[in-house]
Short mmCIF file of N, CA and C in Angstrom, two decimals:
data_model
loop_
_atom_site.label_atom_id
_atom_site.label_comp_id
_atom_site.label_asym_id
_atom_site.label_seq_id
_atom_site.Cartn_x
_atom_site.Cartn_y
_atom_site.Cartn_z
N MET N 1 -24.75 -19.31 12.79
CA MET N 1 -23.51 -19.82 12.40
C MET N 1 -23.19 -19.10 11.03
N SER N 2 -22.04 -18.56 10.90
CA SER N 2 -21.70 -17.83 9.60
C SER N 2 -21.11 -18.91 8.60
N ASN N 3 -21.13 -18.54 7.36
CA ASN N 3 -20.54 -19.38 6.21
C ASN N 3 -19.09 -19.45 6.45
N LEU N 4 -18.61 -20.71 6.48
CA LEU N 4 -17.12 -20.92 6.64
C LEU N 4 -16.30 -20.33 5.50
N PHE N 5 -16.79 -20.40 4.35
CA PHE N 5 -16.05 -19.92 3.20
C PHE N 5 -15.87 -18.42 3.27
N SER N 6 -16.95 -17.70 3.57
CA SER N 6 -16.92 -16.24 3.74
C SER N 6 -15.99 -15.90 4.82
N ARG N 7 -15.95 -16.63 5.92
CA ARG N 7 -14.93 -16.22 6.98
C ARG N 7 -13.54 -16.50 6.47
N PHE N 8 -13.32 -17.56 5.68
CA PHE N 8 -12.00 -17.70 5.01
C PHE N 8 -11.56 -16.64 4.16
N GLN N 9 -12.45 -16.16 3.32
CA GLN N 9 -12.22 -15.05 2.44
C GLN N 9 -11.83 -13.76 3.06
N LYS N 10 -12.36 -13.51 4.31
CA LYS N 10 -11.93 -12.31 5.01
C LYS N 10 -10.48 -12.37 5.52
N LEU N 11 -9.99 -13.64 5.61
CA LEU N 11 -8.52 -13.74 6.00
C LEU N 11 -7.54 -13.30 4.89
N ILE N 12 -7.98 -13.49 3.61
CA ILE N 12 -7.13 -13.26 2.51
C ILE N 12 -7.07 -11.75 2.18
N PRO N 13 -5.85 -11.22 2.09
CA PRO N 13 -5.76 -9.73 1.98
C PRO N 13 -6.29 -9.23 0.61
N THR N 14 -6.94 -8.09 0.56
CA THR N 14 -7.37 -7.62 -0.74
C THR N 14 -6.48 -6.60 -1.16
N TYR N 15 -6.21 -6.43 -2.37
CA TYR N 15 -5.17 -5.36 -2.95
C TYR N 15 -6.05 -4.29 -3.59
N PRO N 16 -5.64 -3.03 -3.43
CA PRO N 16 -6.36 -1.93 -3.95
C PRO N 16 -6.15 -1.80 -5.47
N LEU N 17 -7.16 -1.29 -6.19
CA LEU N 17 -7.01 -0.96 -7.57
C LEU N 17 -6.23 0.32 -7.75
N ARG N 18 -5.22 0.30 -8.50
CA ARG N 18 -4.28 1.47 -8.66
C ARG N 18 -4.33 1.92 -10.19
N VAL N 19 -3.87 3.08 -10.48
CA VAL N 19 -3.85 3.61 -11.75
C VAL N 19 -2.46 4.38 -12.03
N GLY N 20 -2.06 4.28 -13.25
CA GLY N 20 -0.79 5.01 -13.56
C GLY N 20 -0.59 4.89 -15.06
N ASP N 21 0.50 5.59 -15.43
CA ASP N 21 0.85 5.68 -16.82
C ASP N 21 2.09 4.78 -17.12
N VAL N 22 1.98 4.05 -18.24
CA VAL N 22 3.06 3.21 -18.58
C VAL N 22 4.30 3.94 -19.18
N ILE N 23 5.37 3.75 -18.52
CA ILE N 23 6.57 4.53 -18.94
C ILE N 23 7.68 3.73 -19.67
N ALA N 24 7.45 2.42 -19.56
CA ALA N 24 8.45 1.37 -20.23
C ALA N 24 7.70 0.10 -20.28
N TYR N 25 8.05 -0.73 -21.28
CA TYR N 25 7.51 -2.07 -21.49
C TYR N 25 8.55 -2.99 -22.09
N ALA N 26 8.74 -4.08 -21.46
CA ALA N 26 9.59 -5.13 -21.94
C ALA N 26 9.26 -6.49 -21.44
N ASP N 27 9.24 -7.40 -22.37
CA ASP N 27 9.01 -8.83 -22.00
C ASP N 27 7.77 -9.07 -21.22
N GLY N 28 6.62 -8.35 -21.52
CA GLY N 28 5.35 -8.56 -20.86
C GLY N 28 5.32 -7.90 -19.56
N VAL N 29 6.26 -7.07 -19.13
CA VAL N 29 6.26 -6.35 -17.85
C VAL N 29 6.24 -4.85 -18.13
N ALA N 30 5.29 -4.15 -17.52
CA ALA N 30 5.24 -2.72 -17.74
C ALA N 30 5.78 -2.07 -16.50
N THR N 31 6.55 -0.96 -16.63
CA THR N 31 6.94 -0.12 -15.65
C THR N 31 5.87 1.08 -15.62
N ILE N 32 5.25 1.25 -14.41
CA ILE N 32 4.13 2.29 -14.40
C ILE N 32 4.48 3.37 -13.46
N GLN N 33 4.22 4.61 -13.92
CA GLN N 33 4.44 5.75 -13.05
C GLN N 33 3.12 6.06 -12.43
N GLU N 34 3.05 5.94 -11.13
CA GLU N 34 1.78 6.41 -10.44
C GLU N 34 2.04 7.66 -9.63
N GLN N 35 1.01 8.12 -9.01
CA GLN N 35 1.20 9.37 -8.22
C GLN N 35 2.29 9.36 -7.08
N GLY N 36 2.34 8.23 -6.44
CA GLY N 36 3.31 8.12 -5.36
C GLY N 36 4.67 7.51 -5.76
N GLY N 37 4.89 7.07 -6.91
CA GLY N 37 6.22 6.38 -7.28
C GLY N 37 6.09 5.64 -8.48
N VAL N 38 6.93 4.46 -8.62
CA VAL N 38 6.94 3.66 -9.82
C VAL N 38 6.64 2.19 -9.41
N ALA N 39 5.85 1.50 -10.09
CA ALA N 39 5.51 0.14 -9.94
C ALA N 39 5.76 -0.61 -11.28
N THR N 40 5.74 -2.02 -11.09
CA THR N 40 5.73 -2.98 -12.26
C THR N 40 4.55 -3.75 -12.23
N ALA N 41 4.01 -4.14 -13.46
CA ALA N 41 2.94 -5.10 -13.42
C ALA N 41 3.06 -5.91 -14.82
N ARG N 42 2.52 -7.11 -14.72
CA ARG N 42 2.46 -7.98 -15.82
C ARG N 42 1.18 -7.62 -16.75
N GLY N 43 1.32 -7.83 -17.96
CA GLY N 43 0.12 -7.58 -18.90
C GLY N 43 0.46 -6.94 -20.20
N ASP N 44 -0.50 -6.72 -20.90
CA ASP N 44 -0.40 -6.02 -22.32
C ASP N 44 -0.65 -4.60 -22.13
N ALA N 45 0.47 -3.73 -22.64
CA ALA N 45 0.28 -2.37 -22.57
C ALA N 45 1.33 -1.81 -23.53
N THR N 46 1.14 -0.47 -23.89
CA THR N 46 2.13 0.20 -24.69
C THR N 46 2.57 1.44 -23.86
N ILE N 47 3.65 1.91 -24.21
CA ILE N 47 4.22 3.19 -23.64
C ILE N 47 3.18 4.34 -23.87
N GLY N 48 2.91 4.94 -22.82
CA GLY N 48 1.98 6.09 -22.93
C GLY N 48 0.57 5.76 -22.50
N ASP N 49 0.22 4.46 -22.33
CA ASP N 49 -1.08 4.05 -21.92
C ASP N 49 -1.31 4.43 -20.48
N ARG N 50 -2.47 4.74 -20.07
CA ARG N 50 -2.92 4.69 -18.67
C ARG N 50 -3.71 3.58 -18.39
N VAL N 51 -3.30 2.78 -17.32
CA VAL N 51 -3.94 1.60 -16.95
C VAL N 51 -4.30 1.39 -15.60
N PHE N 52 -5.32 0.44 -15.38
CA PHE N 52 -5.58 0.04 -13.99
C PHE N 52 -4.76 -1.15 -13.72
N PHE N 53 -4.16 -1.25 -12.44
CA PHE N 53 -3.49 -2.54 -12.17
C PHE N 53 -3.70 -2.79 -10.64
N ARG N 54 -3.54 -4.15 -10.34
CA ARG N 54 -3.76 -4.58 -9.06
C ARG N 54 -2.87 -5.80 -8.77
N ASN N 55 -2.08 -5.83 -7.62
CA ASN N 55 -1.38 -6.93 -7.32
C ASN N 55 -0.44 -7.38 -8.39
N GLY N 56 0.24 -6.44 -9.12
CA GLY N 56 1.21 -6.93 -10.04
C GLY N 56 0.75 -7.34 -11.34
N ALA N 57 -0.60 -7.11 -11.72
CA ALA N 57 -1.20 -7.47 -12.95
C ALA N 57 -2.05 -6.27 -13.51
N ILE N 58 -1.88 -6.02 -14.73
CA ILE N 58 -2.61 -5.00 -15.39
C ILE N 58 -4.14 -5.54 -15.73
N GLU N 59 -5.03 -4.76 -15.24
CA GLU N 59 -6.50 -5.21 -15.36
C GLU N 59 -7.13 -4.64 -16.61
N GLY N 60 -6.67 -3.52 -17.11
CA GLY N 60 -7.20 -2.97 -18.34
C GLY N 60 -6.87 -1.41 -18.41
N PRO N 61 -7.36 -0.84 -19.52
CA PRO N 61 -7.16 0.54 -19.79
C PRO N 61 -7.97 1.47 -18.76
N ALA N 62 -7.31 2.53 -18.52
CA ALA N 62 -7.94 3.54 -17.62
C ALA N 62 -8.29 4.83 -18.35
N PRO N 63 -9.26 5.61 -18.11
CA PRO N 63 -9.56 6.86 -18.87
C PRO N 63 -8.45 7.87 -18.53
N ASP N 64 -8.27 8.69 -19.51
CA ASP N 64 -7.21 9.71 -19.40
C ASP N 64 -7.80 10.86 -18.76
N LEU N 65 -8.00 10.87 -17.39
CA LEU N 65 -8.57 12.00 -16.60
C LEU N 65 -7.45 12.45 -15.68
N THR N 66 -7.70 13.67 -15.06
CA THR N 66 -6.82 14.21 -14.06
C THR N 66 -6.99 13.36 -12.76
N ILE N 67 -5.89 13.03 -12.10
CA ILE N 67 -5.77 12.29 -10.92
C ILE N 67 -5.83 13.18 -9.72
N GLU N 68 -6.77 13.03 -8.80
CA GLU N 68 -6.85 13.87 -7.60
C GLU N 68 -6.56 12.88 -6.38
N ILE N 69 -5.60 13.33 -5.53
CA ILE N 69 -5.29 12.57 -4.29
C ILE N 69 -5.82 13.37 -3.10
N ILE N 70 -6.74 12.64 -2.39
CA ILE N 70 -7.33 13.23 -1.18
C ILE N 70 -6.98 12.45 -0.09
N GLU N 71 -6.23 13.07 0.97
CA GLU N 71 -5.89 12.36 2.18
C GLU N 71 -6.90 12.84 3.31
N VAL N 72 -7.17 11.70 4.13
CA VAL N 72 -8.13 11.99 5.20
C VAL N 72 -7.29 11.82 6.56
#
């Protein structure tokens, strides 16, 4: 018999970690330019920062590296 809690966690959707550049910031919400478009996220950032964000929240700074998109 499997763990009931682990079965429950599999029902909750997981959100991918995304990366982008902050292009605007106002009232704790950053507008982030990513490869596929524009998104918004809550958190601390300044314009020009590259950040990691997930599910509408900034998780931290991202390194300033070239972004490669690989489609399978």
